[in-house]
Tab-separated table of C-alpha atoms in Angstrom:
chain	number	residue	atom	x	y	z
A	475	UNK	CA	-22.599	14.696	35.360
A	476	UNK	CA	-20.659	17.616	33.931
A	477	UNK	CA	-22.307	20.905	32.978
A	478	UNK	CA	-19.939	21.278	30.022
A	479	UNK	CA	-21.403	21.440	26.524
A	480	UNK	CA	-19.396	20.556	23.408
A	481	UNK	CA	-20.348	20.544	19.768
A	482	UNK	CA	-19.292	18.958	16.512
A	483	UNK	CA	-20.031	21.268	13.578
A	484	UNK	CA	-19.458	19.736	10.120
A	485	UNK	CA	-20.297	21.401	6.798
A	486	UNK	CA	-22.282	19.206	4.359
A	487	UNK	CA	-20.211	20.137	1.327
A	488	UNK	CA	-18.407	16.853	0.646
A	489	UNK	CA	-17.446	13.478	2.067
A	490	UNK	CA	-16.936	12.795	5.761
A	491	UNK	CA	-13.188	13.385	5.861
A	492	UNK	CA	-11.114	11.501	8.431
A	493	UNK	CA	-9.967	14.822	9.903
A	494	UNK	CA	-13.569	15.757	10.631
A	495	UNK	CA	-14.213	12.258	11.945
A	496	UNK	CA	-11.314	12.609	14.381
A	497	UNK	CA	-12.679	15.950	15.632
A	498	UNK	CA	-16.072	14.335	16.172
A	499	UNK	CA	-14.385	11.416	17.907
A	500	UNK	CA	-12.450	13.583	20.383
A	501	UNK	CA	-15.593	15.519	21.246
A	502	UNK	CA	-17.442	12.233	21.745
A	503	UNK	CA	-14.698	10.718	23.921
A	504	UNK	CA	-14.492	13.850	26.050
A	505	UNK	CA	-18.259	14.121	26.464
A	506	UNK	CA	-18.774	10.477	27.330
A	507	UNK	CA	-15.772	10.238	29.656
A	508	UNK	CA	-16.560	13.374	31.637
A	509	UNK	CA	-20.340	13.184	31.376
A	510	UNK	CA	-20.651	16.335	29.265
A	511	UNK	CA	-23.252	17.095	26.592
A	512	UNK	CA	-22.322	16.753	22.913
A	513	UNK	CA	-24.426	18.536	20.296
A	514	UNK	CA	-24.347	18.312	16.517
A	515	UNK	CA	-24.555	21.513	14.489
A	516	UNK	CA	-24.776	21.274	10.710
A	517	UNK	CA	-23.130	24.382	9.234
A	518	UNK	CA	-25.189	24.530	6.072
A	519	UNK	CA	-25.055	28.223	5.171
A	520	UNK	CA	-23.004	27.642	1.996
A	521	UNK	CA	-26.010	27.217	-0.283
A	522	UNK	CA	-23.914	26.750	-3.419
A	523	UNK	CA	-21.969	23.763	-2.052
A	524	UNK	CA	-24.287	22.101	0.476
A	525	UNK	CA	-25.885	18.838	-0.635
A	526	UNK	CA	-28.275	16.396	0.970
A	527	UNK	CA	-25.972	13.575	-0.122
A	528	UNK	CA	-23.060	15.095	1.813
A	529	UNK	CA	-25.227	15.446	4.914
A	530	UNK	CA	-26.326	11.823	4.620
A	531	UNK	CA	-22.685	10.780	4.317
A	532	UNK	CA	-21.808	12.623	7.534
A	533	UNK	CA	-24.773	11.254	9.483
A	534	UNK	CA	-24.185	7.713	8.192
A	535	UNK	CA	-20.473	7.966	9.023
A	536	UNK	CA	-21.174	9.122	12.575
A	537	UNK	CA	-23.672	6.307	13.067
A	538	UNK	CA	-21.313	3.696	11.591
A	539	UNK	CA	-18.494	4.765	13.897
A	540	UNK	CA	-20.810	4.808	16.904
A	541	UNK	CA	-20.317	8.523	17.567
A	542	UNK	CA	-23.542	9.566	19.244
A	543	UNK	CA	-24.682	13.108	19.992
A	544	UNK	CA	-27.333	14.474	22.334
A	545	UNK	CA	-30.649	15.787	21.027
A	546	UNK	CA	-31.539	16.637	17.464
A	547	UNK	CA	-29.109	18.230	14.994
A	548	UNK	CA	-29.092	22.035	14.856
A	549	UNK	CA	-29.058	23.495	11.345
A	550	UNK	CA	-27.144	26.748	11.137
A	551	UNK	CA	-29.232	28.019	8.226
A	552	UNK	CA	-32.232	28.214	10.544
A	553	UNK	CA	-30.366	30.544	12.895
A	554	UNK	CA	-30.038	33.471	10.465
A	555	UNK	CA	-32.454	35.708	12.409
A	556	UNK	CA	-30.158	35.370	15.430
A	557	UNK	CA	-27.147	36.131	13.247
A	558	UNK	CA	-28.737	39.331	11.908
A	559	UNK	CA	-29.751	40.360	15.417
A	560	UNK	CA	-26.143	40.015	16.577
A	561	UNK	CA	-24.912	42.109	13.634
A	562	UNK	CA	-27.452	44.808	14.479
A	563	UNK	CA	-26.294	44.794	18.091
A	564	UNK	CA	-22.653	45.189	17.025
A	565	UNK	CA	-23.563	48.038	14.675
A	566	UNK	CA	-25.507	49.795	17.430
A	567	UNK	CA	-22.626	49.523	19.902
A	568	UNK	CA	-20.069	50.721	17.348
A	569	UNK	CA	-18.202	47.397	17.380
A	570	UNK	CA	-19.072	46.993	13.699
A	571	UNK	CA	-19.550	49.305	10.743
A	572	UNK	CA	-21.035	49.372	7.271
A	573	UNK	CA	-18.755	49.736	4.282
A	574	UNK	CA	-19.678	50.575	0.675
A	575	UNK	CA	-16.171	50.614	-0.817
A	576	UNK	CA	-15.866	48.927	-4.217
A	577	UNK	CA	-13.669	45.926	-4.937
A	578	UNK	CA	-10.779	47.975	-6.342
A	579	UNK	CA	-10.652	50.267	-3.308
A	580	UNK	CA	-10.767	47.312	-0.913
A	581	UNK	CA	-7.934	45.587	-2.747
A	582	UNK	CA	-5.761	48.723	-2.579
A	583	UNK	CA	-6.375	48.978	1.173
A	584	UNK	CA	-5.398	45.311	1.669
A	585	UNK	CA	-2.204	45.696	-0.362
A	586	UNK	CA	-1.156	48.752	1.629
A	587	UNK	CA	-1.863	46.933	4.885
A	588	UNK	CA	0.351	44.072	3.755
A	589	UNK	CA	3.178	46.510	3.002
A	590	UNK	CA	2.737	48.032	6.448
A	591	UNK	CA	2.629	44.566	8.026
A	592	UNK	CA	-0.645	45.203	9.800
A	593	UNK	CA	-4.260	44.211	9.478
A	594	UNK	CA	-6.449	46.156	7.082
A	595	UNK	CA	-8.934	48.826	8.194
A	596	UNK	CA	-11.738	49.794	5.844
A	597	UNK	CA	-13.710	53.032	5.405
A	598	UNK	CA	-16.789	53.125	7.629
A	599	UNK	CA	-19.842	54.705	6.032
A	600	UNK	CA	-21.235	57.816	7.690
A	601	UNK	CA	-24.940	57.953	8.627
A	602	UNK	CA	-25.558	60.232	5.635
A	603	UNK	CA	-23.777	57.812	3.252
A	604	UNK	CA	-25.818	54.933	4.653
A	605	UNK	CA	-29.021	56.887	4.060
A	606	UNK	CA	-28.047	57.655	0.477
A	607	UNK	CA	-27.099	54.037	-0.320
A	608	UNK	CA	-30.273	52.689	1.264
A	609	UNK	CA	-32.305	55.069	-0.920
A	610	UNK	CA	-30.478	53.724	-3.967
A	611	UNK	CA	-31.008	50.086	-2.912
A	612	UNK	CA	-27.286	49.419	-2.348
A	613	UNK	CA	-26.482	47.031	0.489
A	614	UNK	CA	-23.292	47.315	2.518
A	615	UNK	CA	-20.743	44.821	3.740
A	616	UNK	CA	-20.518	44.870	7.529
A	617	UNK	CA	-17.080	44.735	9.132
A	618	UNK	CA	-16.169	44.006	12.731
A	619	UNK	CA	-13.980	46.747	14.168
A	620	UNK	CA	-10.909	45.163	15.702
A	621	UNK	CA	-10.215	46.589	19.187
A	622	UNK	CA	-6.650	47.558	20.129
A	623	UNK	CA	-4.375	45.248	22.113
A	624	UNK	CA	-4.135	41.473	22.174
A	625	UNK	CA	-6.568	38.591	22.315
A	626	UNK	CA	-5.446	35.879	24.702
A	627	UNK	CA	-6.865	32.577	25.838
A	628	UNK	CA	-5.714	29.502	27.693
A	629	UNK	CA	-5.900	26.725	25.133
A	630	UNK	CA	-6.891	23.459	26.833
A	631	UNK	CA	-4.325	21.594	24.715
A	632	UNK	CA	-1.690	24.178	23.762
A	633	UNK	CA	-1.642	26.362	26.857
A	634	UNK	CA	-1.391	30.141	26.831
A	635	UNK	CA	-2.124	31.610	23.389
A	636	UNK	CA	-2.207	35.193	22.160
A	637	UNK	CA	-2.751	37.153	18.945
A	638	UNK	CA	-1.904	40.749	18.184
A	639	UNK	CA	-5.221	42.294	17.180
A	640	UNK	CA	-3.552	44.791	14.885
A	641	UNK	CA	-2.231	41.928	12.757
A	642	UNK	CA	-5.716	40.472	12.319
A	643	UNK	CA	-7.410	43.564	10.944
A	644	UNK	CA	-11.116	44.259	10.526
A	645	UNK	CA	-13.059	41.328	9.097
A	646	UNK	CA	-16.426	40.849	7.409
A	647	UNK	CA	-19.262	39.588	9.595
A	648	UNK	CA	-22.124	40.117	7.120
A	649	UNK	CA	-22.017	40.037	3.317
A	650	UNK	CA	-23.842	42.487	1.103
A	651	UNK	CA	-26.599	39.909	0.531
A	652	UNK	CA	-27.310	39.890	4.270
A	653	UNK	CA	-25.823	36.456	5.000
A	654	UNK	CA	-23.429	36.009	7.933
A	655	UNK	CA	-19.832	34.966	7.548
A	656	UNK	CA	-18.386	31.908	9.229
A	657	UNK	CA	-16.944	33.477	12.366
A	658	UNK	CA	-20.036	35.545	13.177
A	659	UNK	CA	-22.353	32.548	12.713
A	660	UNK	CA	-20.128	30.278	14.808
A	661	UNK	CA	-19.859	32.747	17.689
A	662	UNK	CA	-23.630	33.307	17.740
A	663	UNK	CA	-24.511	29.622	17.433
A	664	UNK	CA	-22.025	28.535	20.100
A	665	UNK	CA	-23.562	31.081	22.473
A	666	UNK	CA	-27.163	30.152	21.698
A	667	UNK	CA	-26.406	26.435	22.027
A	668	UNK	CA	-24.732	26.971	25.388
A	669	UNK	CA	-21.373	25.637	24.197
A	670	UNK	CA	-18.737	25.903	26.932
A	671	UNK	CA	-15.834	24.033	25.330
A	672	UNK	CA	-14.878	24.142	21.639
A	673	UNK	CA	-12.611	21.179	20.855
A	674	UNK	CA	-11.435	21.251	17.242
A	675	UNK	CA	-8.455	20.965	14.910
A	676	UNK	CA	-5.435	23.243	14.781
A	677	UNK	CA	-6.550	24.574	11.391
A	678	UNK	CA	-9.122	26.677	13.303
A	679	UNK	CA	-6.636	28.461	15.571
A	680	UNK	CA	-6.712	31.617	13.435
A	681	UNK	CA	-10.505	31.768	13.844
A	682	UNK	CA	-10.364	31.650	17.628
A	683	UNK	CA	-9.305	35.266	18.368
A	684	UNK	CA	-12.019	36.545	16.027
A	685	UNK	CA	-14.690	34.482	17.752
A	686	UNK	CA	-13.446	35.531	21.182
A	687	UNK	CA	-13.574	39.205	20.206
A	688	UNK	CA	-17.101	38.811	18.854
A	689	UNK	CA	-18.290	37.146	22.082
A	690	UNK	CA	-16.772	39.894	24.196
A	691	UNK	CA	-18.211	42.665	22.019
A	692	UNK	CA	-21.650	41.057	22.357
A	693	UNK	CA	-21.276	40.776	26.139
A	694	UNK	CA	-21.296	36.974	26.153
A	695	UNK	CA	-19.289	34.413	28.088
A	696	UNK	CA	-16.363	33.100	26.039
A	697	UNK	CA	-16.132	29.316	25.631
A	698	UNK	CA	-12.932	27.479	26.411
A	699	UNK	CA	-10.988	26.341	23.363
A	700	UNK	CA	-8.749	23.386	22.633
A	701	UNK	CA	-7.004	22.785	19.311
A	702	UNK	CA	-5.785	19.302	18.501
A	703	UNK	CA	-3.026	18.345	16.089
A	704	UNK	CA	-3.094	18.574	12.317
A	705	UNK	CA	-3.323	15.351	10.308
A	706	UNK	CA	-0.440	14.904	7.880
A	707	UNK	CA	0.277	12.366	5.152
A	708	UNK	CA	3.256	10.025	5.204
A	709	UNK	CA	5.297	12.636	3.311
A	710	UNK	CA	4.652	15.280	5.970
A	711	UNK	CA	2.259	17.227	3.735
A	712	UNK	CA	-1.391	17.969	4.277
A	713	UNK	CA	-3.418	14.768	4.189
A	714	UNK	CA	-5.032	14.404	0.777
A	715	UNK	CA	-6.128	12.029	-1.956
A	716	UNK	CA	-2.567	11.258	-2.954
A	717	UNK	CA	-2.163	9.461	0.385
A	718	UNK	CA	-5.029	7.052	-0.360
A	719	UNK	CA	-8.574	7.014	0.943
A	720	UNK	CA	-9.438	10.087	3.001
A	721	UNK	CA	-13.122	9.705	3.814
A	722	UNK	CA	-14.834	7.433	6.294
A	723	UNK	CA	-16.998	6.024	3.498
A	724	UNK	CA	-13.948	4.976	1.485
A	725	UNK	CA	-12.398	3.129	4.418
A	726	UNK	CA	-15.682	1.395	5.132
A	727	UNK	CA	-15.941	0.270	1.504
A	728	UNK	CA	-12.355	-1.012	1.587
A	729	UNK	CA	-13.173	-3.452	4.379
A	730	UNK	CA	-12.143	-1.588	7.518
A	731	UNK	CA	-14.044	-2.061	10.770
A	732	UNK	CA	-15.590	0.975	12.426
A	733	UNK	CA	-13.981	-0.011	15.733
A	734	UNK	CA	-10.526	-0.117	14.099
A	735	UNK	CA	-10.914	3.304	12.473
A	736	UNK	CA	-12.264	4.614	15.794
A	737	UNK	CA	-9.189	3.213	17.569
A	738	UNK	CA	-6.770	4.509	14.940
A	739	UNK	CA	-8.126	8.055	14.826
A	740	UNK	CA	-8.142	8.291	18.618
A	741	UNK	CA	-4.382	7.693	18.663
A	742	UNK	CA	-3.721	10.437	16.086
A	743	UNK	CA	-3.268	13.251	18.574
A	744	UNK	CA	-3.974	11.514	21.881
A	745	UNK	CA	-1.888	9.124	23.947
A	746	UNK	CA	-3.109	6.901	26.781
A	747	UNK	CA	0.188	7.231	28.609
A	748	UNK	CA	0.821	3.489	29.006
A	749	UNK	CA	1.951	2.602	25.481
A	750	UNK	CA	-1.183	0.611	24.751
A	751	UNK	CA	-2.450	0.718	21.172
A	752	UNK	CA	-5.417	-1.652	20.764
A	753	UNK	CA	-8.664	-0.412	22.319
A	754	UNK	CA	-12.346	-1.078	21.899
A	755	UNK	CA	-14.548	2.049	21.710
A	756	UNK	CA	-15.747	1.479	25.281
A	757	UNK	CA	-12.171	1.124	26.501
A	758	UNK	CA	-11.253	4.392	24.802
A	759	UNK	CA	-14.121	6.201	26.534
A	760	UNK	CA	-12.928	4.830	29.863
A	761	UNK	CA	-9.238	5.582	29.247
A	762	UNK	CA	-9.633	9.007	27.670
A	763	UNK	CA	-8.163	11.961	29.536
A	764	UNK	CA	-8.011	15.489	28.150
A	765	UNK	CA	-4.434	15.720	29.432
A	766	UNK	CA	-3.451	13.075	26.879
A	767	UNK	CA	-4.306	15.282	23.891
A	768	UNK	CA	-1.106	16.168	22.050
A	769	UNK	CA	0.237	19.286	20.346
A	770	UNK	CA	2.532	17.568	17.842
A	771	UNK	CA	1.068	17.019	14.376
A	772	UNK	CA	0.086	13.409	13.639
A	773	UNK	CA	1.100	11.264	10.663
A	774	UNK	CA	-1.723	9.273	9.097
A	775	UNK	CA	0.001	5.888	8.825
A	776	UNK	CA	-2.022	3.590	6.553
A	777	UNK	CA	0.122	0.597	7.534
A	778	UNK	CA	-0.749	1.043	11.189
A	779	UNK	CA	-4.449	1.381	10.366
A	780	UNK	CA	-4.257	-1.897	8.439
A	781	UNK	CA	-2.506	-3.600	11.365
A	782	UNK	CA	-5.069	-2.303	13.833
A	783	UNK	CA	-7.875	-3.475	11.597
A	784	UNK	CA	-6.441	-6.985	11.607
A	785	UNK	CA	-6.135	-6.876	15.393
A	786	UNK	CA	-9.772	-5.855	15.735
A	787	UNK	CA	-10.891	-8.583	13.327
A	788	UNK	CA	-9.073	-11.165	15.437
A	789	UNK	CA	-10.906	-10.109	18.600
A	790	UNK	CA	-14.323	-10.778	17.051
A	791	UNK	CA	-16.382	-13.912	17.543
A	792	UNK	CA	-17.123	-16.059	14.537
A	793	UNK	CA	-20.835	-15.314	14.890
A	794	UNK	CA	-20.152	-11.565	14.718
A	795	UNK	CA	-17.693	-11.875	11.844
A	796	UNK	CA	-19.693	-14.276	9.659
A	797	UNK	CA	-22.217	-11.690	8.336
A	798	UNK	CA	-19.331	-9.415	7.309
A	799	UNK	CA	-17.449	-12.238	5.599
A	800	UNK	CA	-20.661	-13.421	3.942
A	801	UNK	CA	-21.215	-9.928	2.541
A	802	UNK	CA	-17.835	-10.174	0.796
A	803	UNK	CA	-18.598	-13.666	-0.509
A	804	UNK	CA	-22.045	-12.734	-1.799
A	805	UNK	CA	-20.718	-9.536	-3.410
A	806	UNK	CA	-18.033	-11.497	-5.261
A	807	UNK	CA	-20.491	-14.142	-6.442
A	808	UNK	CA	-19.014	-16.984	-4.369
A	809	UNK	CA	-22.130	-17.506	-2.287
A	810	UNK	CA	-25.842	-16.888	-2.554
A	811	UNK	CA	-27.704	-15.316	0.330
A	812	UNK	CA	-30.187	-18.173	0.440
A	813	UNK	CA	-27.301	-20.549	1.318
A	814	UNK	CA	-26.218	-18.691	4.455
A	815	UNK	CA	-28.400	-20.509	6.953
A	816	UNK	CA	-28.076	-24.019	5.532
A	817	UNK	CA	-24.278	-23.756	5.250
A	818	UNK	CA	-23.717	-21.840	8.474
A	819	UNK	CA	-21.619	-24.499	10.310
A	820	UNK	CA	-19.324	-24.823	7.303
A	821	UNK	CA	-19.091	-21.050	6.843
A	822	UNK	CA	-18.225	-20.559	10.507
A	823	UNK	CA	-15.340	-23.011	10.078
A	824	UNK	CA	-14.121	-21.071	7.043
A	825	UNK	CA	-14.307	-17.801	8.971
A	826	UNK	CA	-12.311	-19.327	11.842
A	827	UNK	CA	-9.606	-20.552	9.464
A	828	UNK	CA	-9.339	-17.253	7.629
A	829	UNK	CA	-9.585	-14.959	10.656
A	830	UNK	CA	-5.906	-15.134	11.736
A	831	UNK	CA	-4.804	-14.069	8.232
A	832	UNK	CA	-7.358	-11.397	7.371
A	833	UNK	CA	-6.457	-7.698	7.630
A	834	UNK	CA	-9.526	-6.246	5.894
A	835	UNK	CA	-12.999	-7.676	5.473
A	836	UNK	CA	-12.452	-7.701	1.718
A	837	UNK	CA	-9.640	-10.220	2.313
A	838	UNK	CA	-12.304	-12.870	2.911
A	839	UNK	CA	-12.637	-12.961	-0.867
A	840	UNK	CA	-9.286	-14.810	-0.827
A	841	UNK	CA	-11.224	-17.806	0.482
A	842	UNK	CA	-12.732	-18.365	-2.971
A	843	UNK	CA	-11.146	-21.843	-3.174
A	844	UNK	CA	-13.574	-23.004	-0.472
A	845	UNK	CA	-16.423	-22.274	-2.868
A	846	UNK	CA	-15.132	-22.867	-6.411
A	847	UNK	CA	-12.445	-24.963	-8.037
A	848	UNK	CA	-9.291	-23.055	-8.971
A	849	UNK	CA	-9.355	-21.823	-12.546
A	850	UNK	CA	-5.592	-21.482	-12.637
A	851	UNK	CA	-2.561	-22.573	-10.634
A	852	UNK	CA	0.100	-20.203	-9.353
A	853	UNK	CA	3.133	-20.415	-11.662
A	854	UNK	CA	5.741	-19.880	-8.947
A	855	UNK	CA	4.122	-22.510	-6.775
A	856	UNK	CA	4.063	-24.969	-9.697
A	857	UNK	CA	7.770	-24.503	-10.323
A	858	UNK	CA	8.514	-24.985	-6.646
A	859	UNK	CA	6.174	-27.807	-5.677
A	860	UNK	CA	5.089	-29.677	-8.859
A	861	UNK	CA	8.079	-31.814	-9.752
A	862	UNK	CA	8.520	-34.716	-12.162
A	863	UNK	CA	7.613	-37.331	-9.555
A	864	UNK	CA	4.775	-35.329	-7.984
A	865	UNK	CA	1.932	-36.807	-10.098
A	866	UNK	CA	2.897	-40.357	-9.152
A	867	UNK	CA	3.052	-39.495	-5.461
A	868	UNK	CA	-0.280	-37.674	-5.578
A	869	UNK	CA	-1.919	-40.557	-7.444
A	870	UNK	CA	-0.953	-42.852	-4.559
A	871	UNK	CA	-2.161	-40.225	-2.106
A	872	UNK	CA	-5.542	-39.982	-3.848
A	873	UNK	CA	-6.033	-43.744	-3.514
A	874	UNK	CA	-5.080	-43.589	0.166
A	875	UNK	CA	-7.635	-40.812	0.733
A	876	UNK	CA	-10.293	-42.629	-1.288
A	877	UNK	CA	-10.004	-45.611	1.028
A	878	UNK	CA	-10.659	-43.588	4.193
A	879	UNK	CA	-13.970	-44.273	5.948
A	880	UNK	CA	-13.713	-41.040	7.919
A	881	UNK	CA	-12.428	-37.700	6.621
A	882	UNK	CA	-11.815	-35.471	9.603
A	883	UNK	CA	-8.682	-33.426	10.199
A	884	UNK	CA	-6.912	-35.993	12.364
A	885	UNK	CA	-7.612	-38.946	10.105
A	886	UNK	CA	-6.466	-37.084	6.984
A	887	UNK	CA	-3.278	-35.905	8.653
A	888	UNK	CA	-2.533	-39.426	9.859
A	889	UNK	CA	-3.012	-40.888	6.395
A	890	UNK	CA	-0.819	-38.198	4.864
A	891	UNK	CA	2.077	-38.640	7.257
A	892	UNK	CA	1.848	-42.429	7.076
A	893	UNK	CA	2.118	-42.412	3.288
A	894	UNK	CA	4.971	-39.910	3.406
A	895	UNK	CA	6.837	-42.225	5.772
A	896	UNK	CA	6.240	-45.219	3.535
A	897	UNK	CA	7.598	-43.288	0.572
A	898	UNK	CA	10.578	-42.019	2.548
A	899	UNK	CA	9.507	-38.419	2.091
A	900	UNK	CA	9.026	-35.354	4.170
A	901	UNK	CA	5.285	-34.786	4.646
A	902	UNK	CA	5.725	-31.385	2.982
A	903	UNK	CA	6.320	-33.213	-0.333
A	904	UNK	CA	2.663	-34.224	-0.199
A	905	UNK	CA	1.235	-31.225	1.645
A	906	UNK	CA	2.427	-28.477	-0.720
A	907	UNK	CA	1.354	-30.015	-4.032
A	908	UNK	CA	-1.943	-31.096	-2.468
A	909	UNK	CA	-2.691	-27.546	-1.368
A	910	UNK	CA	-1.776	-26.300	-4.839
A	911	UNK	CA	-4.075	-28.847	-6.462
A	912	UNK	CA	-6.987	-28.030	-4.135
A	913	UNK	CA	-6.647	-24.249	-3.978
A	914	UNK	CA	-4.483	-23.107	-6.881
A	915	UNK	CA	-2.155	-21.295	-4.451
A	916	UNK	CA	0.580	-22.288	-2.031
A	917	UNK	CA	-0.651	-20.498	1.081
A	918	UNK	CA	-3.676	-20.534	3.348
A	919	UNK	CA	-5.075	-22.155	6.486
A	920	UNK	CA	-3.882	-25.512	7.820
A	921	UNK	CA	-4.258	-28.074	5.025
A	922	UNK	CA	-5.867	-30.872	6.992
A	923	UNK	CA	-8.539	-28.685	8.551
A	924	UNK	CA	-9.135	-27.168	5.119
A	925	UNK	CA	-9.602	-30.628	3.621
A	926	UNK	CA	-12.072	-31.609	6.336
A	927	UNK	CA	-14.174	-28.502	5.612
A	928	UNK	CA	-14.020	-29.071	1.843
A	929	UNK	CA	-15.072	-32.664	2.296
A	930	UNK	CA	-13.861	-35.930	0.820
A	931	UNK	CA	-15.714	-35.736	-2.483
A	932	UNK	CA	-14.512	-32.223	-3.276
A	933	UNK	CA	-10.917	-33.022	-2.368
A	934	UNK	CA	-10.843	-36.174	-4.486
A	935	UNK	CA	-12.476	-34.415	-7.442
A	936	UNK	CA	-9.997	-31.529	-7.364
A	937	UNK	CA	-6.977	-33.790	-6.954
A	938	UNK	CA	-8.122	-35.948	-9.880
A	939	UNK	CA	-8.636	-32.830	-11.975
A	940	UNK	CA	-5.191	-31.438	-11.102
A	941	UNK	CA	-3.560	-34.717	-12.057
A	942	UNK	CA	-5.409	-34.578	-15.357
A	943	UNK	CA	-4.717	-30.973	-16.331
A	944	UNK	CA	-1.333	-30.166	-14.817
A	945	UNK	CA	1.847	-31.045	-16.726
A	946	UNK	CA	3.622	-34.236	-15.748
A	947	UNK	CA	7.018	-32.804	-16.585
A	948	UNK	CA	8.321	-30.137	-14.202
A	949	UNK	CA	11.636	-29.381	-12.575
A	950	UNK	CA	13.380	-32.437	-11.212
A	951	UNK	CA	13.102	-32.639	-7.435
């Protein structure tokens, strides 16, 4: 077992974005592969934006994806006494200072710093000024005093990294209302939670030197840091709504499997080194190596996610897939829950026939023709397969089927090909219009297996109906 401690630290201010899910996933893979500890910290100090619904979304998303953490969640809002204690320590040591400058003065200082191409420094209040403001009930903003020189660290993914401290400038660690800012709270919480390795996205790189400086000023050990790639849309821009669904919840609702999203996100910034692309979660834990984490930004390719989802669906057993397919059928009104057990053998056959063609769980709704008669017939298919002589051929076919004592796949296929031979036709001249009459479309599983599952009575009824309602005059064959 490793002594390393990692953390995933989401903010409950919105949906569980796929970028956050990938960060959680990498921390999980690292912790489980190397035997490290993974903790969950909920950064809930933004009282105006935090919601219980957002927290539930994050926790549900983690559970759905199978991303487990160790122990109970830590809520950052409960750590404010430790945050204030750290600020007091920094003030006492001189690493931080109080500032009472007004907004206009602060803005002028920032503008001048920009002109000088350096970080801003703000006026530190003298002890006498502090005393006067305290007497008047005015609270200060507390700034961290940037030390001279550079802040360097060896990034576990990107290698040697350094920032010129003078470019960063002094930054707020406590607001005038006494609440801590992000970087102060993170540094304190990471220390108190015993975090040794911070694995997160590249969008946090600019926070790293600030957190390192805070740890050093407080006399604490500095965690190791690793910054993974950014997630980009297909156009190379920041991943957003215009690229489609962006939250775990949305992908779940669209019919994606958790294992497929798990697999897909793992490959957005990590490579196994052998070109393999399809993994189960357990296989990813076993294969994961920190050395495989990449520096190049990753493109969120929806087409690849869809392909992976189909691959994962095809690895499932029918027993495992049936409840998911049934959920789609019940939701679309094709099936009632009370029918699931009594029709299970039939439903398992339908699942097996659909499975090779399904890319999302919602695609099982395309199997509606197994449950209800078609209410319309595809126009293109009619023009292609319903010719002038089709009704006469199908009428003969119906009588041949009606005479069958057995109605399994082999018997139906034999009867079909025998009649086609007697009529001097290719079997497709019977197969295509039959499928159209039974299903309303020209595509789907193998016709003869489909007919066996539908049953003789249903097939005869639908063929008779098609002959009655479809036009007898179509394009000449």
